[in-house]
């Protein structure tokens, strides 16, 4: 208490002191004292917030790895307690509002600025309780949703992570896929709609208290970039022509399998046929491989054959990080992480990485299965933990990515190396690959199905949410507007007519649990920029040398690349992301779509030619009605 009282007194006196001229030594001493007081306050807040954060993260972990009513209530209590602590801290920080600029210390100023935005915590206590509860409710519906088997209707315990993802990926039975696609939405999104109605105004109220027009604007403020939405739009415009080529090619390949009755020549692609529940990354390499007689770059069969386990997949990733001279996972990580479904309880199976805010405890929760997609996801999650490890020395306010896209990009950047045929060969998952043009194209096609197909999905996701937050998409149109955006950006359509009784966006984790999505879009662009910078450091890439293209680079064992990456990661969010990026790239920090374009250049040329050769229509036109605009039957 005493400390606070003295501080308050000091703060009150500051403007007077700082206004004195000339700058006598007395003033300098006073100035130093004030500076020290500010630094001390921030240290104390950092320490307090870290301790409280540790408590709440423990309960978040408990709930997410064991979904019970008890754990839910404990978690909610802890979240509210943490919010109260944050608010108190915020009040203390607010007292420095007028004075802090005069400190002329960017490092302190940035911490103040960070701590001055409370986010949803700013809501009054009762409303915060409702807000937290509604998000937990939606997540719980999503995380515990089950569907009945198509082949055995009496078996009704199919889950997304264990069963449905696998069916989407492997079944090529149109009716089965349609059934799974629909029932997942009936049993998740549809039940979430009524809660989303409560959620939107609360989220916006919190944003307004923080000085933003709505929640979408508050989310975007994390990028500290004027006109950021326009930048995203410009990046997408640059990539759209390539996406359209990929889309046309895949549509033709799918049409050859499912027939013209299912996929029309110029229409959008039915969403249930793309190998993934949301058509966000297209797992149809089996159908779309350009040269099917050449080696398949999906190494799932080899992983199974070689007796891979989830643990081994994470160890492989740990080895990769270590080979770059980055930090190995601590023992506690291996002891406490949940790397596969425990089988005896409900778990939130969406992969995630936890920072317990004490510099010691870091864990991953992933219901890992032995396949290549999960191997890449393991690297993704390990990237989050590596970032946590690299910035753990920083004050609480700076323990974040350069921007949200940075955090999502780290593990994926390394996975770009891991996925190369050369690297897969190095680790024994491919044998004697004769690299030639056809293998190259196969590889790039597989990568494009994941990286390029994803971009318009990510863009559609948050464009939809921004529309809800700013009111331009009214509640009566929520579902149909979603399909309009999916049509416009992705050129896909639902496999059966949707209505406003459905709520298809709610069948996606990040909507149900209110996690902004545009960071993934940013990540999928900048990970190629990071990759290029690292490949240059590793001497693995040379724009002038055709034998060293970007897509063949593997930075494995490059200490130089790892050190440069570490230098950027260690900054956390203490610098503007553009500055952090230039630490790695040595160039002006910006989002630059030309790098991903360069990476895929041989494939883009190949697709253009192939589509031309087959007279394939590039683009899409409406081929029916996809959604019925009418008020939902349960609207008030
Ligand atoms: O949610 C994730 C990660 C956790 S941050 C598994 N991703 C997005 C998704 O699954 O929708 C990674 C790629 C996009
Ligand atoms: Zn992530």
PDB file of C-alpha atoms in Angstrom, residues 350-464:
ATOM      1  CA  UNK A 350      -7.861 -28.566 -30.976  1.00  0.00           C
ATOM      2  CA  UNK A 351      -4.062 -28.423 -30.808  1.00  0.00           C
ATOM      3  CA  UNK A 352      -2.689 -25.638 -28.639  1.00  0.00           C
ATOM      4  CA  UNK A 353       0.400 -24.542 -26.739  1.00  0.00           C
ATOM      5  CA  UNK A 354       0.325 -23.249 -23.176  1.00  0.00           C
ATOM      6  CA  UNK A 355       2.681 -20.740 -21.582  1.00  0.00           C
ATOM      7  CA  UNK A 356       2.272 -20.936 -17.807  1.00  0.00           C
ATOM      8  CA  UNK A 357       3.885 -17.490 -17.445  1.00  0.00           C
ATOM      9  CA  UNK A 358       6.525 -18.612 -14.934  1.00  0.00           C
ATOM     10  CA  UNK A 359       9.399 -19.215 -17.324  1.00  0.00           C
ATOM     11  CA  UNK A 360       9.387 -22.927 -16.488  1.00  0.00           C
ATOM     12  CA  UNK A 361       6.178 -24.623 -17.406  1.00  0.00           C
ATOM     13  CA  UNK A 362       5.282 -24.912 -21.104  1.00  0.00           C
ATOM     14  CA  UNK A 363       2.976 -27.577 -22.490  1.00  0.00           C
ATOM     15  CA  UNK A 364       1.304 -28.758 -25.671  1.00  0.00           C
ATOM     16  CA  UNK A 365      -2.113 -30.306 -25.891  1.00  0.00           C
ATOM     17  CA  UNK A 366      -2.638 -32.193 -29.122  1.00  0.00           C
ATOM     18  CA  UNK A 367      -4.643 -35.336 -29.852  1.00  0.00           C
ATOM     19  CA  UNK A 368      -1.871 -36.388 -32.204  1.00  0.00           C
ATOM     20  CA  UNK A 369      -2.361 -39.167 -34.675  1.00  0.00           C
ATOM     21  CA  UNK A 370       0.437 -40.723 -36.613  1.00  0.00           C
ATOM     22  CA  UNK A 371       0.182 -39.011 -39.986  1.00  0.00           C
ATOM     23  CA  UNK A 372       1.917 -36.286 -41.926  1.00  0.00           C
ATOM     24  CA  UNK A 373      -0.649 -33.568 -41.278  1.00  0.00           C
ATOM     25  CA  UNK A 374      -0.216 -34.044 -37.541  1.00  0.00           C
ATOM     26  CA  UNK A 375       3.548 -34.078 -37.940  1.00  0.00           C
ATOM     27  CA  UNK A 376       3.330 -30.610 -39.461  1.00  0.00           C
ATOM     28  CA  UNK A 377       0.913 -29.515 -36.731  1.00  0.00           C
ATOM     29  CA  UNK A 378       3.385 -30.810 -34.134  1.00  0.00           C
ATOM     30  CA  UNK A 379       5.989 -28.452 -35.604  1.00  0.00           C
ATOM     31  CA  UNK A 380       3.426 -25.658 -35.582  1.00  0.00           C
ATOM     32  CA  UNK A 381       2.760 -26.137 -31.877  1.00  0.00           C
ATOM     33  CA  UNK A 382       6.438 -26.532 -31.063  1.00  0.00           C
ATOM     34  CA  UNK A 383       6.941 -23.169 -32.769  1.00  0.00           C
ATOM     35  CA  UNK A 384       4.629 -21.569 -30.214  1.00  0.00           C
ATOM     36  CA  UNK A 385       6.573 -23.123 -27.353  1.00  0.00           C
ATOM     37  CA  UNK A 386       9.904 -22.094 -28.878  1.00  0.00           C
ATOM     38  CA  UNK A 387       8.660 -18.504 -29.062  1.00  0.00           C
ATOM     39  CA  UNK A 388       7.596 -18.680 -25.392  1.00  0.00           C
ATOM     40  CA  UNK A 389      11.050 -19.960 -24.488  1.00  0.00           C
ATOM     41  CA  UNK A 390      12.828 -17.279 -26.464  1.00  0.00           C
ATOM     42  CA  UNK A 391      10.987 -14.378 -24.882  1.00  0.00           C
ATOM     43  CA  UNK A 392      10.504 -15.715 -21.377  1.00  0.00           C
ATOM     44  CA  UNK A 393      13.052 -13.211 -20.001  1.00  0.00           C
ATOM     45  CA  UNK A 394      10.939 -10.239 -21.104  1.00  0.00           C
ATOM     46  CA  UNK A 395       8.418  -8.360 -18.989  1.00  0.00           C
ATOM     47  CA  UNK A 396       4.905  -9.786 -19.027  1.00  0.00           C
ATOM     48  CA  UNK A 397       3.663  -7.095 -21.408  1.00  0.00           C
ATOM     49  CA  UNK A 398       6.142  -8.137 -24.106  1.00  0.00           C
ATOM     50  CA  UNK A 399       5.662 -11.886 -23.940  1.00  0.00           C
ATOM     51  CA  UNK A 400       3.860 -11.970 -27.263  1.00  0.00           C
ATOM     52  CA  UNK A 401       4.672 -12.438 -30.896  1.00  0.00           C
ATOM     53  CA  UNK A 402       5.806  -9.466 -33.023  1.00  0.00           C
ATOM     54  CA  UNK A 403       2.187  -9.599 -34.117  1.00  0.00           C
ATOM     55  CA  UNK A 404      -0.275 -12.519 -33.860  1.00  0.00           C
ATOM     56  CA  UNK A 405       0.829 -13.766 -37.288  1.00  0.00           C
ATOM     57  CA  UNK A 406       4.431 -14.127 -36.097  1.00  0.00           C
ATOM     58  CA  UNK A 407       3.423 -16.599 -33.432  1.00  0.00           C
ATOM     59  CA  UNK A 408       1.504 -18.681 -35.938  1.00  0.00           C
ATOM     60  CA  UNK A 409       4.325 -18.549 -38.463  1.00  0.00           C
ATOM     61  CA  UNK A 410       7.293 -19.841 -36.509  1.00  0.00           C
ATOM     62  CA  UNK A 411       6.654 -23.584 -36.477  1.00  0.00           C
ATOM     63  CA  UNK A 412       5.250 -23.483 -39.996  1.00  0.00           C
ATOM     64  CA  UNK A 413       8.419 -21.799 -41.224  1.00  0.00           C
ATOM     65  CA  UNK A 414      10.513 -24.706 -40.006  1.00  0.00           C
ATOM     66  CA  UNK A 415       7.975 -27.146 -41.397  1.00  0.00           C
ATOM     67  CA  UNK A 416       8.624 -25.697 -44.864  1.00  0.00           C
ATOM     68  CA  UNK A 417      12.091 -27.237 -44.590  1.00  0.00           C
ATOM     69  CA  UNK A 418      10.848 -30.427 -42.948  1.00  0.00           C
ATOM     70  CA  UNK A 419       8.374 -31.075 -45.779  1.00  0.00           C
ATOM     71  CA  UNK A 420      10.967 -31.000 -48.563  1.00  0.00           C
ATOM     72  CA  UNK A 421      11.684 -34.375 -50.188  1.00  0.00           C
ATOM     73  CA  UNK A 422      15.365 -33.896 -49.369  1.00  0.00           C
ATOM     74  CA  UNK A 423      14.694 -33.500 -45.686  1.00  0.00           C
ATOM     75  CA  UNK A 424      12.202 -36.351 -45.565  1.00  0.00           C
ATOM     76  CA  UNK A 425      14.882 -38.482 -47.101  1.00  0.00           C
ATOM     77  CA  UNK A 426      17.405 -37.270 -44.534  1.00  0.00           C
ATOM     78  CA  UNK A 427      15.194 -38.415 -41.676  1.00  0.00           C
ATOM     79  CA  UNK A 428      14.410 -41.729 -43.345  1.00  0.00           C
ATOM     80  CA  UNK A 429      10.813 -41.097 -44.315  1.00  0.00           C
ATOM     81  CA  UNK A 430      11.538 -41.229 -48.034  1.00  0.00           C
ATOM     82  CA  UNK A 431      13.944 -43.496 -49.813  1.00  0.00           C
ATOM     83  CA  UNK A 432      16.169 -42.569 -52.711  1.00  0.00           C
ATOM     84  CA  UNK A 433      14.131 -39.767 -54.170  1.00  0.00           C
ATOM     85  CA  UNK A 434      15.215 -38.996 -57.698  1.00  0.00           C
ATOM     86  CA  UNK A 435      14.454 -35.317 -57.706  1.00  0.00           C
ATOM     87  CA  UNK A 436      13.259 -34.185 -61.096  1.00  0.00           C
ATOM     88  CA  UNK A 437      10.765 -31.721 -62.479  1.00  0.00           C
ATOM     89  CA  UNK A 438       7.792 -34.025 -61.925  1.00  0.00           C
ATOM     90  CA  UNK A 439       8.665 -34.691 -58.298  1.00  0.00           C
ATOM     91  CA  UNK A 440       9.062 -30.955 -57.893  1.00  0.00           C
ATOM     92  CA  UNK A 441       5.599 -30.278 -59.242  1.00  0.00           C
ATOM     93  CA  UNK A 442       4.077 -33.032 -57.120  1.00  0.00           C
ATOM     94  CA  UNK A 443       5.712 -31.517 -54.066  1.00  0.00           C
ATOM     95  CA  UNK A 444       4.605 -27.974 -54.846  1.00  0.00           C
ATOM     96  CA  UNK A 445       1.070 -29.111 -55.549  1.00  0.00           C
ATOM     97  CA  UNK A 446       0.889 -30.802 -52.175  1.00  0.00           C
ATOM     98  CA  UNK A 447       2.193 -27.641 -50.519  1.00  0.00           C
ATOM     99  CA  UNK A 448      -0.231 -25.439 -52.455  1.00  0.00           C
ATOM    100  CA  UNK A 449      -3.187 -27.567 -51.336  1.00  0.00           C
ATOM    101  CA  UNK A 450      -2.243 -26.598 -47.831  1.00  0.00           C
ATOM    102  CA  UNK A 451      -0.790 -23.102 -48.156  1.00  0.00           C
ATOM    103  CA  UNK A 452      -2.583 -21.468 -51.083  1.00  0.00           C
ATOM    104  CA  UNK A 453      -5.986 -23.077 -50.588  1.00  0.00           C
ATOM    105  CA  UNK A 454      -5.932 -21.795 -47.024  1.00  0.00           C
ATOM    106  CA  UNK A 455      -5.592 -18.065 -47.732  1.00  0.00           C
ATOM    107  CA  UNK A 456      -9.110 -17.284 -48.984  1.00  0.00           C
ATOM    108  CA  UNK A 457     -10.542 -19.428 -46.196  1.00  0.00           C
ATOM    109  CA  UNK A 458      -8.724 -17.407 -43.537  1.00  0.00           C
ATOM    110  CA  UNK A 459      -9.733 -14.181 -45.227  1.00  0.00           C
ATOM    111  CA  UNK A 460     -13.383 -15.243 -45.462  1.00  0.00           C
ATOM    112  CA  UNK A 461     -13.425 -16.262 -41.792  1.00  0.00           C
ATOM    113  CA  UNK A 462     -12.520 -12.864 -40.433  1.00  0.00           C
ATOM    114  CA  UNK A 463     -14.272 -10.879 -43.140  1.00  0.00           C
ATOM    115  CA  UNK A 464     -17.426 -12.607 -41.950  1.00  0.00           C
TER     116      UNK A 464
END
